[in-house]
CSV table of C-alpha atoms in Angstrom, one decimal:
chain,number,residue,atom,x,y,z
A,14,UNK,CA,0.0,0.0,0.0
A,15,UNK,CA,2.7,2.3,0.4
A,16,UNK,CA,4.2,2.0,-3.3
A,17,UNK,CA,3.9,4.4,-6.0
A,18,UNK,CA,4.2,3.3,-9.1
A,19,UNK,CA,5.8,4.4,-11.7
A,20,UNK,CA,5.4,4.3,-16.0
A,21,UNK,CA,7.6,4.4,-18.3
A,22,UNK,CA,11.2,3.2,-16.9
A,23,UNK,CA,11.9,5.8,-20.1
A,24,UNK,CA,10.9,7.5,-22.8
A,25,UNK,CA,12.1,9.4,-25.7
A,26,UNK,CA,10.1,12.3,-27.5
A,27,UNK,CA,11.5,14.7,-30.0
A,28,UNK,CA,11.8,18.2,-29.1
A,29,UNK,CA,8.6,20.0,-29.6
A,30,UNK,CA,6.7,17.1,-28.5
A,31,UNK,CA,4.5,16.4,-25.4
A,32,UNK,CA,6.1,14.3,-22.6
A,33,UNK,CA,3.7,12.1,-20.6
A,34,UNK,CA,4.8,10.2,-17.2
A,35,UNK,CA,2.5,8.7,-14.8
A,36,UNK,CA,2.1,7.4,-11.4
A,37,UNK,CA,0.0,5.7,-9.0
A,38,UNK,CA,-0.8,4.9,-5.6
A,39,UNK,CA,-2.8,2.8,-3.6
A,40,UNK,CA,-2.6,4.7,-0.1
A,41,UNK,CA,-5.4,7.1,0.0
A,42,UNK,CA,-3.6,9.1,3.1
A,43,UNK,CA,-1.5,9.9,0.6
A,44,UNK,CA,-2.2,13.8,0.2
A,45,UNK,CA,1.3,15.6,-1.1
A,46,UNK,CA,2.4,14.5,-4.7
A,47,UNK,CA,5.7,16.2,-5.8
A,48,UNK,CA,7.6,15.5,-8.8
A,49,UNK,CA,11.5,15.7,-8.4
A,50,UNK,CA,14.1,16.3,-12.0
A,51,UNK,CA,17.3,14.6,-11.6
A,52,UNK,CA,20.1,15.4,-14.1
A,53,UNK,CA,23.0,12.7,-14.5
A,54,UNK,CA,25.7,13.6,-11.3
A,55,UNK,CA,23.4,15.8,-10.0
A,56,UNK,CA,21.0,14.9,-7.0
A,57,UNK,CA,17.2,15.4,-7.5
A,58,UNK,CA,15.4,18.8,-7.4
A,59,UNK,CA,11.8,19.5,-6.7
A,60,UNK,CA,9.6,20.4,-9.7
A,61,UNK,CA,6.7,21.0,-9.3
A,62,UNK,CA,4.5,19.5,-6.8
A,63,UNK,CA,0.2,19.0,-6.2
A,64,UNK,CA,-2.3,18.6,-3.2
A,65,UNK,CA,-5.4,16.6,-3.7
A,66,UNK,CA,-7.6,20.0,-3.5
A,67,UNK,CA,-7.2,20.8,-7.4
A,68,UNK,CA,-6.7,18.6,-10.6
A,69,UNK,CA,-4.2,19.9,-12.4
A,70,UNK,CA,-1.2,22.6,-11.5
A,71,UNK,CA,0.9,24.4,-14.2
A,72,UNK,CA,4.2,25.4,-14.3
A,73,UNK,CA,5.6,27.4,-17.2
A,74,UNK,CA,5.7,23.9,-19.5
A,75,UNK,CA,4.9,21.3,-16.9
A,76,UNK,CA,1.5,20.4,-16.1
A,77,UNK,CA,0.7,17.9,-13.5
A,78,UNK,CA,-2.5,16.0,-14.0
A,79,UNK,CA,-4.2,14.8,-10.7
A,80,UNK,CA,-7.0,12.3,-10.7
A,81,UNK,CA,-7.6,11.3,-7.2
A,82,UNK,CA,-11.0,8.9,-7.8
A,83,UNK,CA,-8.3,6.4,-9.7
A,84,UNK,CA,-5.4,7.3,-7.8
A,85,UNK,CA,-2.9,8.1,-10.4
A,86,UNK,CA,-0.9,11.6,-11.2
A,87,UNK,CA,0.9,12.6,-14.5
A,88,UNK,CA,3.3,15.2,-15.3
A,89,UNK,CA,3.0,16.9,-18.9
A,90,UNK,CA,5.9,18.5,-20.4
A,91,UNK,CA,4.6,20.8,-23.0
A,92,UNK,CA,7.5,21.3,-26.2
A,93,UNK,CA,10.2,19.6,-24.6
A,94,UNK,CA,13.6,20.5,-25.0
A,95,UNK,CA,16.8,18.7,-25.3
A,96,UNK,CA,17.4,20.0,-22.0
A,97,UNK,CA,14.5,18.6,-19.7
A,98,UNK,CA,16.4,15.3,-20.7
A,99,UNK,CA,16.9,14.2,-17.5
A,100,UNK,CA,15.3,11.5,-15.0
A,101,UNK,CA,12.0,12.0,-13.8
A,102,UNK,CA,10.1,10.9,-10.1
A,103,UNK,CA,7.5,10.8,-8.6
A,104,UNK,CA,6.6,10.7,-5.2
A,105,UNK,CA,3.7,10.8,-2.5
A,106,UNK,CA,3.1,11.7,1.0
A,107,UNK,CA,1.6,12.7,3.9
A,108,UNK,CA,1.0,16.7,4.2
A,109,UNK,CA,4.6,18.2,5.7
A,110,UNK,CA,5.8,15.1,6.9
A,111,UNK,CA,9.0,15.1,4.1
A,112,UNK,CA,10.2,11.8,6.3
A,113,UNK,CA,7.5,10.0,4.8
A,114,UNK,CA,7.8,10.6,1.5
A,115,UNK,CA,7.4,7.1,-1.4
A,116,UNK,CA,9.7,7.9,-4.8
A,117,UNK,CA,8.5,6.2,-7.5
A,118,UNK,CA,11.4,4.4,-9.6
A,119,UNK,CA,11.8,6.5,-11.7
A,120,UNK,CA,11.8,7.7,-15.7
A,121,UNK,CA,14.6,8.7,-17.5
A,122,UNK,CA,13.3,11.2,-20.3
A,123,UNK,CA,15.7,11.8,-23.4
A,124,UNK,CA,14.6,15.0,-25.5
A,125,UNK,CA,16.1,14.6,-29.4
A,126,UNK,CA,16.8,17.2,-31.1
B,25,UNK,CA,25.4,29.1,0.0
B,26,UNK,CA,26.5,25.6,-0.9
B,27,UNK,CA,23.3,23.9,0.2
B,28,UNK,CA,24.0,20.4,0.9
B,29,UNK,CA,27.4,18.8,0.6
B,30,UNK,CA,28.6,14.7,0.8
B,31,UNK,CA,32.1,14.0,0.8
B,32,UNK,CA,33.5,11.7,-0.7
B,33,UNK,CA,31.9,11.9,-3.8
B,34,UNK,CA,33.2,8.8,-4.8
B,35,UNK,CA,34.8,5.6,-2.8
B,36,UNK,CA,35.4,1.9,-3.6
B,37,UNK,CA,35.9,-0.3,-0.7
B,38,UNK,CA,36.0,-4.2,-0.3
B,39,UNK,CA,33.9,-6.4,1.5
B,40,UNK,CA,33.8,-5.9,5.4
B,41,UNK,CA,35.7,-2.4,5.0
B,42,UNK,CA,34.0,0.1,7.0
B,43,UNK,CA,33.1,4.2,6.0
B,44,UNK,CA,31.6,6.6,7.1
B,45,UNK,CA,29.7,9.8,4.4
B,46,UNK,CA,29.1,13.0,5.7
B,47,UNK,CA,26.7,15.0,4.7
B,48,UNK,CA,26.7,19.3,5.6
B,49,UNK,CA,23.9,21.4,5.1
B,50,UNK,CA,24.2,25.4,5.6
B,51,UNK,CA,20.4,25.5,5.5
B,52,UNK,CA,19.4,25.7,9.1
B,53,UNK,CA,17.3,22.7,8.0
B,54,UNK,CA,16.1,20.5,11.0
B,55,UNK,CA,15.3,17.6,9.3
B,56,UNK,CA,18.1,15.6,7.2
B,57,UNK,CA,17.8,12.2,5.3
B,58,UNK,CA,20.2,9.9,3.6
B,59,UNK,CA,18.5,7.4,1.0
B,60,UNK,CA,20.4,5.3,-1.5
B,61,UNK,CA,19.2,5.4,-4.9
B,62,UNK,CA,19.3,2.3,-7.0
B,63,UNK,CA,18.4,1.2,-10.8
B,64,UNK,CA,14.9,0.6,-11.4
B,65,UNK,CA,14.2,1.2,-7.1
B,66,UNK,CA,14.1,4.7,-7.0
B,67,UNK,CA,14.9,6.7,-4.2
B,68,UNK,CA,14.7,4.8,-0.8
B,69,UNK,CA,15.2,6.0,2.5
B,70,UNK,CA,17.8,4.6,4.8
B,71,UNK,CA,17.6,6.5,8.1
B,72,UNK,CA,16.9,10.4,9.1
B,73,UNK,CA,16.8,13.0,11.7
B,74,UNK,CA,14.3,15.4,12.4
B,75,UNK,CA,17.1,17.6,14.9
B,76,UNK,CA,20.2,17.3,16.7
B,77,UNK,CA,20.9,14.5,18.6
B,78,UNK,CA,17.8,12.7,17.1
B,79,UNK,CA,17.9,9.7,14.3
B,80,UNK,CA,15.3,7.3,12.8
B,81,UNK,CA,15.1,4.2,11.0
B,82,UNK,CA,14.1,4.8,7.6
B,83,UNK,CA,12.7,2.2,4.8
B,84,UNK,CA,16.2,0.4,4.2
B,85,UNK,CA,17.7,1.2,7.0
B,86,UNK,CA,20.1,-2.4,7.6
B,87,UNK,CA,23.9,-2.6,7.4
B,88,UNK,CA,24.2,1.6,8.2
B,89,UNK,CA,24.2,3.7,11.2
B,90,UNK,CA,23.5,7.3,11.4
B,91,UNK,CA,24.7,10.1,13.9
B,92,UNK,CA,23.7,13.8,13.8
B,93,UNK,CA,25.7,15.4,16.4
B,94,UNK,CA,25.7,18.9,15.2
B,95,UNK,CA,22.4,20.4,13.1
B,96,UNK,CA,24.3,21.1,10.3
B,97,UNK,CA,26.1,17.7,9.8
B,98,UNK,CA,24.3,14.0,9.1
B,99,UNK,CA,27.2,11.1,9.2
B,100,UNK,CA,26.3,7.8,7.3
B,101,UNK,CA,28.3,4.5,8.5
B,102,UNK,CA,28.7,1.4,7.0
B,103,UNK,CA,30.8,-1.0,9.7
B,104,UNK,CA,31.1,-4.1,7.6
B,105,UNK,CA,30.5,-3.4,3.9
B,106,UNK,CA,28.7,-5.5,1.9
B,107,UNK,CA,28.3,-5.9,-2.4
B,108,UNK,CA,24.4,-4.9,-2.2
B,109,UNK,CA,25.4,-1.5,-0.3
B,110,UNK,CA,27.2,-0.9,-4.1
B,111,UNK,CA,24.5,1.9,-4.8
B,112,UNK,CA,24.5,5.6,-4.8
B,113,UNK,CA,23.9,7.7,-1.9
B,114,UNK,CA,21.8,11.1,-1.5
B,115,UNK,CA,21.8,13.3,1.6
B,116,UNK,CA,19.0,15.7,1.5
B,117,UNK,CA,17.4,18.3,4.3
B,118,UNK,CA,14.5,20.4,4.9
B,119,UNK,CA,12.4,22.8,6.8
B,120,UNK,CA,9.9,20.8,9.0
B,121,UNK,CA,6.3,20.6,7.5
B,122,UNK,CA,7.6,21.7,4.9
B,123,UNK,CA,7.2,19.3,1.6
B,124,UNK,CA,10.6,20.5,-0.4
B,125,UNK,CA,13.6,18.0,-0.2
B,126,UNK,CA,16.8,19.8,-0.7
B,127,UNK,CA,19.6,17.1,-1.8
B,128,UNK,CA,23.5,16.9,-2.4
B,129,UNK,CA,24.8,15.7,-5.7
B,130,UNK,CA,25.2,12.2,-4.2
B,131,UNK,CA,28.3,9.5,-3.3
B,132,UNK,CA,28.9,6.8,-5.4
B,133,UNK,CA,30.3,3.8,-3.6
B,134,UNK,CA,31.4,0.7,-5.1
B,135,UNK,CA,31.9,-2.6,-2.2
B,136,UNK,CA,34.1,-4.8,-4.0
C-alpha cells in the first residue's frame, strides 16, 4: 500500500513534442504528490508539486495531472527540449511530513533534437 | 550558499571495510535524510533526523548507522560493507512541515 508506481522506466520524445509520465498509488492518506528532476551527477530537485484539492497545477511547461477517484498523477511537459532530458520521479506523502515521503522508480526522459 | 554537501563523492571499498559519508547542510534545515538510490528502485530511505541529537530508521535502514551530532552535519556508516550497499547515496534536508527536499549531488560507492 505504500508503493507508487511508476510508468515508463523511459521515454524518448523529440523536441517539440508532449512528454507524458505517470504514477500511481494505492494509499489514500497519501495527500502531497511532488515531482522531483534529476540530471546525470546531480541529486534530484523538486519540480513542481500537487495537493489533492485541485486537478491539475501548471508550471511554465509542466503540467501535473491529478486524478484522485483512480489514484494516479501525471506530469506533462509541453514542447520539450533537449534540456529537460533528465530523470523523472515521482513521489507521495503525507501533508509536511518530508520523512514520509514514497519515490517512484523513476523515468529517465531523453529530449532529441 | 552551498546547500547540501557529501564528501567523498566517490569511494570503492571491499567487503567488510568500513566508511563513514558526511553530509553538511548550511540551510538551518532540521530535518536531514540519507537514501540510496538504486536502478529501477528509486529513491529509498535509509535512516533520518528530524534535529540534533535525534535519528530514525528509515525504509532500508540495515547494514548503516547514522549520527547527527551537530544540526548542520548527518554522518552515514557502514561498519562491515557488503556488495548490495554498491548503490548511490543522497543526503537531503529540509524545513519541517515543509514538503521540499533539498539534496547533495550524491556519493557513489562501489563494495568490491
Amino acid at each position: 500500500q505504500q508503493q507508487v508506481k511508476q510508468s515508463p522506466q523511459s521515454l524518448i520524445v523529440q523536441k517539440g513534442g508532449i512528454s507524458i509520465i505517470n504514477c500511481a498509488y494505492e494509499n489514500t492518506a497519501f495527500d502531497y504528490f511532488p515531482w522531483y528532476q534529476q540530471f546525470p551527477g546531480k541529486g534530484p530537485a523538486l519540480l513542481i508539486a500537487i495537493r489533492p484539492d485541485v486537478s491539475e497545477k501548471k508550471e511554465g511547461r509542466f503540467t501535473i495531472s491529478f486524478n484522485k477517484s483512480a489514484k494516479q498523477f501525471s506530469l506533462h511537459i509541453m514542447d520539450s527540449q533537449p534540456g529537460d532530458s533528465a530523470t523523472y520521479f515521482c513521489a507521495a506523502g503525507y501533508g509536511g511530513a518530508t520523512n514520509k515521503l514514497i519515490f517512484g522508480t523513476g523515468t529517465l526522459l531523453a529530449v532529441q533534437p | 550558499n552551498a546547500g547540501v554537501t557529501q564528501t567523498p563523492k566517490f569511494r570503492v571499498l571491499k567487503t567488510g571495510q568500513s566508511m563513514t559519508l558526511l553530509c553538511a547542510q548550511d540551510m538551518n534545515h532540521e530535518y536531514m535524510y540519507w537514501y540510496r538510490q538504486d536502478p529501477g528502485m528509486g529513491l529509498r530511505l535509509i535512516h533520518y533526523s528530524v534535529g540534533e541529537g535525534t535519528t530514525a530508521k528509515g525504509e532500508v535502514p540495515d547494514g548503516y548507522n547514522v549520527s547527527r551530532l551537530k544540526k548542520q552535519n548527518f554522518l552515514l556508516g557502514l561498519e562491515s560493507a557488503a556488495p548490495s550497499q554498491t548503490s548511490v547515496y543522497f543526503c537531503a534536508s529540509s524545513y519541517p512541515l515543509d514538503g521540499e527536499l533539498f539534496f547533495g549531488e550524491g556519493s557513489r560507492l562501489t563494495v568490491l
